[in-house]
PDB file of C-alpha atoms in Angstrom:
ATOM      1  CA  UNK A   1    -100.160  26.574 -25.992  1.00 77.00           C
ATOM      2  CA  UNK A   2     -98.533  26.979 -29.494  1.00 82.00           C
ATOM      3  CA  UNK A   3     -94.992  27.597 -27.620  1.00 87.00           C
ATOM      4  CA  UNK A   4     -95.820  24.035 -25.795  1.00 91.00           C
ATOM      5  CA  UNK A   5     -96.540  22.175 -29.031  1.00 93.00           C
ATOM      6  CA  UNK A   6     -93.785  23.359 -30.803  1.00 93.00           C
ATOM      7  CA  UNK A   7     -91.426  22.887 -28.269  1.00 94.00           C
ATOM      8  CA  UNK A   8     -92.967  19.062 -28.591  1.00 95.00           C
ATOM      9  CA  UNK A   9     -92.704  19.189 -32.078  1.00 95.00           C
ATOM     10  CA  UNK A  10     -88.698  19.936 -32.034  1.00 95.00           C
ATOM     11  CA  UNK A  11     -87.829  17.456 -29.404  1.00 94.00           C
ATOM     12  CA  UNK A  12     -89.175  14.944 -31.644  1.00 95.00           C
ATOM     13  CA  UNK A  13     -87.348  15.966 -34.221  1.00 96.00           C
ATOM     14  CA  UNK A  14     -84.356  16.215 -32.558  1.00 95.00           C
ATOM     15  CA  UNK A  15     -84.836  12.561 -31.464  1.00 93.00           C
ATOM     16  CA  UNK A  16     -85.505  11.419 -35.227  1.00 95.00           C
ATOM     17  CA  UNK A  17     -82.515  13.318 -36.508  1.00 96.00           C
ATOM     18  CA  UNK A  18     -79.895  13.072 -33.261  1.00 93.00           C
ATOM     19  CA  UNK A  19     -77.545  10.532 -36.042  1.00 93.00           C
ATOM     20  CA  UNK A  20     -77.316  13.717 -38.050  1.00 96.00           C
ATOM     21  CA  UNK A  21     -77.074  16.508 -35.376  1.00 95.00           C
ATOM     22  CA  UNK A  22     -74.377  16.885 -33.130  1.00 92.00           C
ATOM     23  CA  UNK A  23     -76.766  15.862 -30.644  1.00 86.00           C
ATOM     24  CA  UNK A  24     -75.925  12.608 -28.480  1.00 85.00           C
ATOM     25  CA  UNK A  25     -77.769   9.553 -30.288  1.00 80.00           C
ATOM     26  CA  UNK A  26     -77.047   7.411 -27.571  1.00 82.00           C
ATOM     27  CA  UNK A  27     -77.848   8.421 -24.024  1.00 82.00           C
ATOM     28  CA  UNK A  28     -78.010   4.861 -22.584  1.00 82.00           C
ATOM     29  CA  UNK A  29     -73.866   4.455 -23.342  1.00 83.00           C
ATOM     30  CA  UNK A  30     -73.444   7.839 -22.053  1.00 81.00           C
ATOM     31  CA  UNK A  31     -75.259   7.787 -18.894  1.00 81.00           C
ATOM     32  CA  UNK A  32     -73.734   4.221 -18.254  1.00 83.00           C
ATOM     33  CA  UNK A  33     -70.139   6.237 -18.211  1.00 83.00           C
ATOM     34  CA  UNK A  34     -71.404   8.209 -14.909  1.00 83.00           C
ATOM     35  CA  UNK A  35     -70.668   7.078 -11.867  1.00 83.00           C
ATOM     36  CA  UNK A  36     -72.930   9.082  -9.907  1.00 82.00           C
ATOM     37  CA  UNK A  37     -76.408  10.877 -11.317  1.00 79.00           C
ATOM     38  CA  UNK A  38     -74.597  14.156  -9.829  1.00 85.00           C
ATOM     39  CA  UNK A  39     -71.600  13.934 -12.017  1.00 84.00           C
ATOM     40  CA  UNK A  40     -71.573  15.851 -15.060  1.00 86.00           C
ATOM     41  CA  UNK A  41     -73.065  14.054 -17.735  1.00 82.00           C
ATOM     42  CA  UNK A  42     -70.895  12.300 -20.643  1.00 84.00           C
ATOM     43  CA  UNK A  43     -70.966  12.182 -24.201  1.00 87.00           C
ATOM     44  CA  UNK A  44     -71.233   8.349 -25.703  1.00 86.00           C
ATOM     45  CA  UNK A  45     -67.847   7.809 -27.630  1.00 86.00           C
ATOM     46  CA  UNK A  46     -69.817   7.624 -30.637  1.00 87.00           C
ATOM     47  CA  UNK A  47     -70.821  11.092 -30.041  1.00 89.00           C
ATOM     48  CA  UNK A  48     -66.864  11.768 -29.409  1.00 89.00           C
ATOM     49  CA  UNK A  49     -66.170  10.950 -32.707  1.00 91.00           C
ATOM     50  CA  UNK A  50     -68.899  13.119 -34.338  1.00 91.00           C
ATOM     51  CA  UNK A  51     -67.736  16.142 -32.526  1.00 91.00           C
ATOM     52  CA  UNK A  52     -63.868  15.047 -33.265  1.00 94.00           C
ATOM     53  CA  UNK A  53     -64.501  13.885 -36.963  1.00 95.00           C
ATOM     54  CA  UNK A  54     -67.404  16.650 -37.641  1.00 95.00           C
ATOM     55  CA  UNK A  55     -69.015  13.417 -39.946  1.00 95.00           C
ATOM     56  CA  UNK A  56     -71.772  10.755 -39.284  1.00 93.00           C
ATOM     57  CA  UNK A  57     -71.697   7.800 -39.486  1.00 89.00           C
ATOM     58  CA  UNK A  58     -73.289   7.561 -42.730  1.00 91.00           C
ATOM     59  CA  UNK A  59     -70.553   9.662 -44.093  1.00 95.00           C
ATOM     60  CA  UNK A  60     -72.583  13.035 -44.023  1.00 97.00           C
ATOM     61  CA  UNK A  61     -71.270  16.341 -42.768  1.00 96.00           C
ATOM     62  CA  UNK A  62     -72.448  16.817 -38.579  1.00 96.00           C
ATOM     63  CA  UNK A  63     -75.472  19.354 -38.962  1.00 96.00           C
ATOM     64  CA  UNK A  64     -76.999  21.865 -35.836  1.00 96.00           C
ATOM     65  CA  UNK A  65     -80.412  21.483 -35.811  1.00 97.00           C
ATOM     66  CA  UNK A  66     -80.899  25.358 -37.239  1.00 97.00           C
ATOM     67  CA  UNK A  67     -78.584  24.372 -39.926  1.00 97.00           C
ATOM     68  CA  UNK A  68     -80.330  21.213 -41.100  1.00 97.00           C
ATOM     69  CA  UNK A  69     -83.464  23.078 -41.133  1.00 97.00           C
ATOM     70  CA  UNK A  70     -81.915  25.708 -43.094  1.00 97.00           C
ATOM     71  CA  UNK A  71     -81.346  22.783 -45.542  1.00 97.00           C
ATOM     72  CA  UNK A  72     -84.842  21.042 -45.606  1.00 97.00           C
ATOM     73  CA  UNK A  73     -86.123  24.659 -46.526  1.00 96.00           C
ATOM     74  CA  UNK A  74     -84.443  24.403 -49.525  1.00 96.00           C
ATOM     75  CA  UNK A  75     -86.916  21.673 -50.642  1.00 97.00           C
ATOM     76  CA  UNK A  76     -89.776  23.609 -52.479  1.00 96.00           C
ATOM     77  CA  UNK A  77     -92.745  23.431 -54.774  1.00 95.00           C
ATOM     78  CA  UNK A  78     -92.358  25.784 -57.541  1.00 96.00           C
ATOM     79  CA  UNK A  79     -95.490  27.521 -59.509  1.00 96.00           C
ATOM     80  CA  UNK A  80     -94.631  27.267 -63.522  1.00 95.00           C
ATOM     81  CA  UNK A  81     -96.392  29.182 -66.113  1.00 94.00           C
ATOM     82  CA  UNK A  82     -95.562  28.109 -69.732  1.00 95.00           C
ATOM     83  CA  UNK A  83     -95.381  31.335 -72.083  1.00 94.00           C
ATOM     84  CA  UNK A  84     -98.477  30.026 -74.111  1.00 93.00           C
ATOM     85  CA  UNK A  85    -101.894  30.945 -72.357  1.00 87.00           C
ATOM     86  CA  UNK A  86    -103.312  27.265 -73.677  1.00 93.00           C
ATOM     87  CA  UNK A  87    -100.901  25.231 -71.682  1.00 95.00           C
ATOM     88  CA  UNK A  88    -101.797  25.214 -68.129  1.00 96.00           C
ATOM     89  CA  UNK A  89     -99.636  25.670 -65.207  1.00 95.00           C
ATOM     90  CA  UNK A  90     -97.675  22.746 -63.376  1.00 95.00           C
ATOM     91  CA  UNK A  91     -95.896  22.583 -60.129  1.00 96.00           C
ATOM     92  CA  UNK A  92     -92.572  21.094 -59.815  1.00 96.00           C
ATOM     93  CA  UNK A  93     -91.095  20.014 -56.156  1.00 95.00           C
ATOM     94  CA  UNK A  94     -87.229  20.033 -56.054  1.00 95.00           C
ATOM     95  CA  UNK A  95     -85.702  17.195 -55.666  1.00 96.00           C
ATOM     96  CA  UNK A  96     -83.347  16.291 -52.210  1.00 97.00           C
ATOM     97  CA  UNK A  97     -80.067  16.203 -51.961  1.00 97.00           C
ATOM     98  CA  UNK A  98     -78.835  13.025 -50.459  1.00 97.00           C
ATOM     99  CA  UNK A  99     -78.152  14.257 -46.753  1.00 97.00           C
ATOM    100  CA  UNK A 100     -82.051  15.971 -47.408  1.00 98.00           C
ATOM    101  CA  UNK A 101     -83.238  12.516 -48.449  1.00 97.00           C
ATOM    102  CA  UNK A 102     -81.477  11.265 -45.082  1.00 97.00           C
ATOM    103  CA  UNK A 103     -83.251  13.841 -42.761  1.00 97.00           C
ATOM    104  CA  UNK A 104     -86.212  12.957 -44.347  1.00 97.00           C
ATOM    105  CA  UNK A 105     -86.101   9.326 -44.237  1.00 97.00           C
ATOM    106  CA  UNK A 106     -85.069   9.698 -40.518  1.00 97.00           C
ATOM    107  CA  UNK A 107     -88.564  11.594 -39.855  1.00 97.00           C
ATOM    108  CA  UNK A 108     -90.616   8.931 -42.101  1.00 96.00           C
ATOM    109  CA  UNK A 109     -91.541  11.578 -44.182  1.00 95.00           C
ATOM    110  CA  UNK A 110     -92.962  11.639 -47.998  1.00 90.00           C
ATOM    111  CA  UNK A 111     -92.563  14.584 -50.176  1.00 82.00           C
TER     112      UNK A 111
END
């Protein structure tokens, strides 16, 4: 069952972030380039340029999916300790980079 779900759980994602990923973001366009349903599908010429220009068109660098993730687990909530015992300890959350702050505003996330 856990497989299921988070197979469910990345194809959502992938459908939030497809303007980011190398992934096509618009189907429609390409399946209206196929003839036939048996033909081989096509990529939408805005996914042409993504794979020709490796860049989005919000100007950021064309992520995989691993890759993007890779950079989203760079976001983290640190643990800090000051040196004097009568200060307490505070957390601190790193802030995102912009193409971080993209991903997450594409999955309607809050940190």
């Amino acid at each position: 069952f856990l497989c299921m779900l988070a197979y469910y759980v990345e194809w959502h994602m992938r459908q939030a972030l497809a303007p980011l990923l190398f992934d096509d973001a618009d189907k429609e366009t390409a399946a209206a380039l196929r003839d036939s349903a048996v033909e081989p599908a096509q990529r939408s010429p805005e996914a042409l340029q993504k794979m020709e220009t490796k860049i989005t068109d919000d100007g950021f660098p064309v992520q995989s999916f691993h890759s993007l993730l890779q950079c989203l687990a760079a976001i983290v909530t640190n643990r800090h300790q000051p040196k004097s015992a009568r200060l307490p300890a505070f957390e601190k959350t790193t802030l995102p980079n912009p193409l971080q702050q993209r991903a997450i505003d594409l999955l309607h996330l809050r940190l």
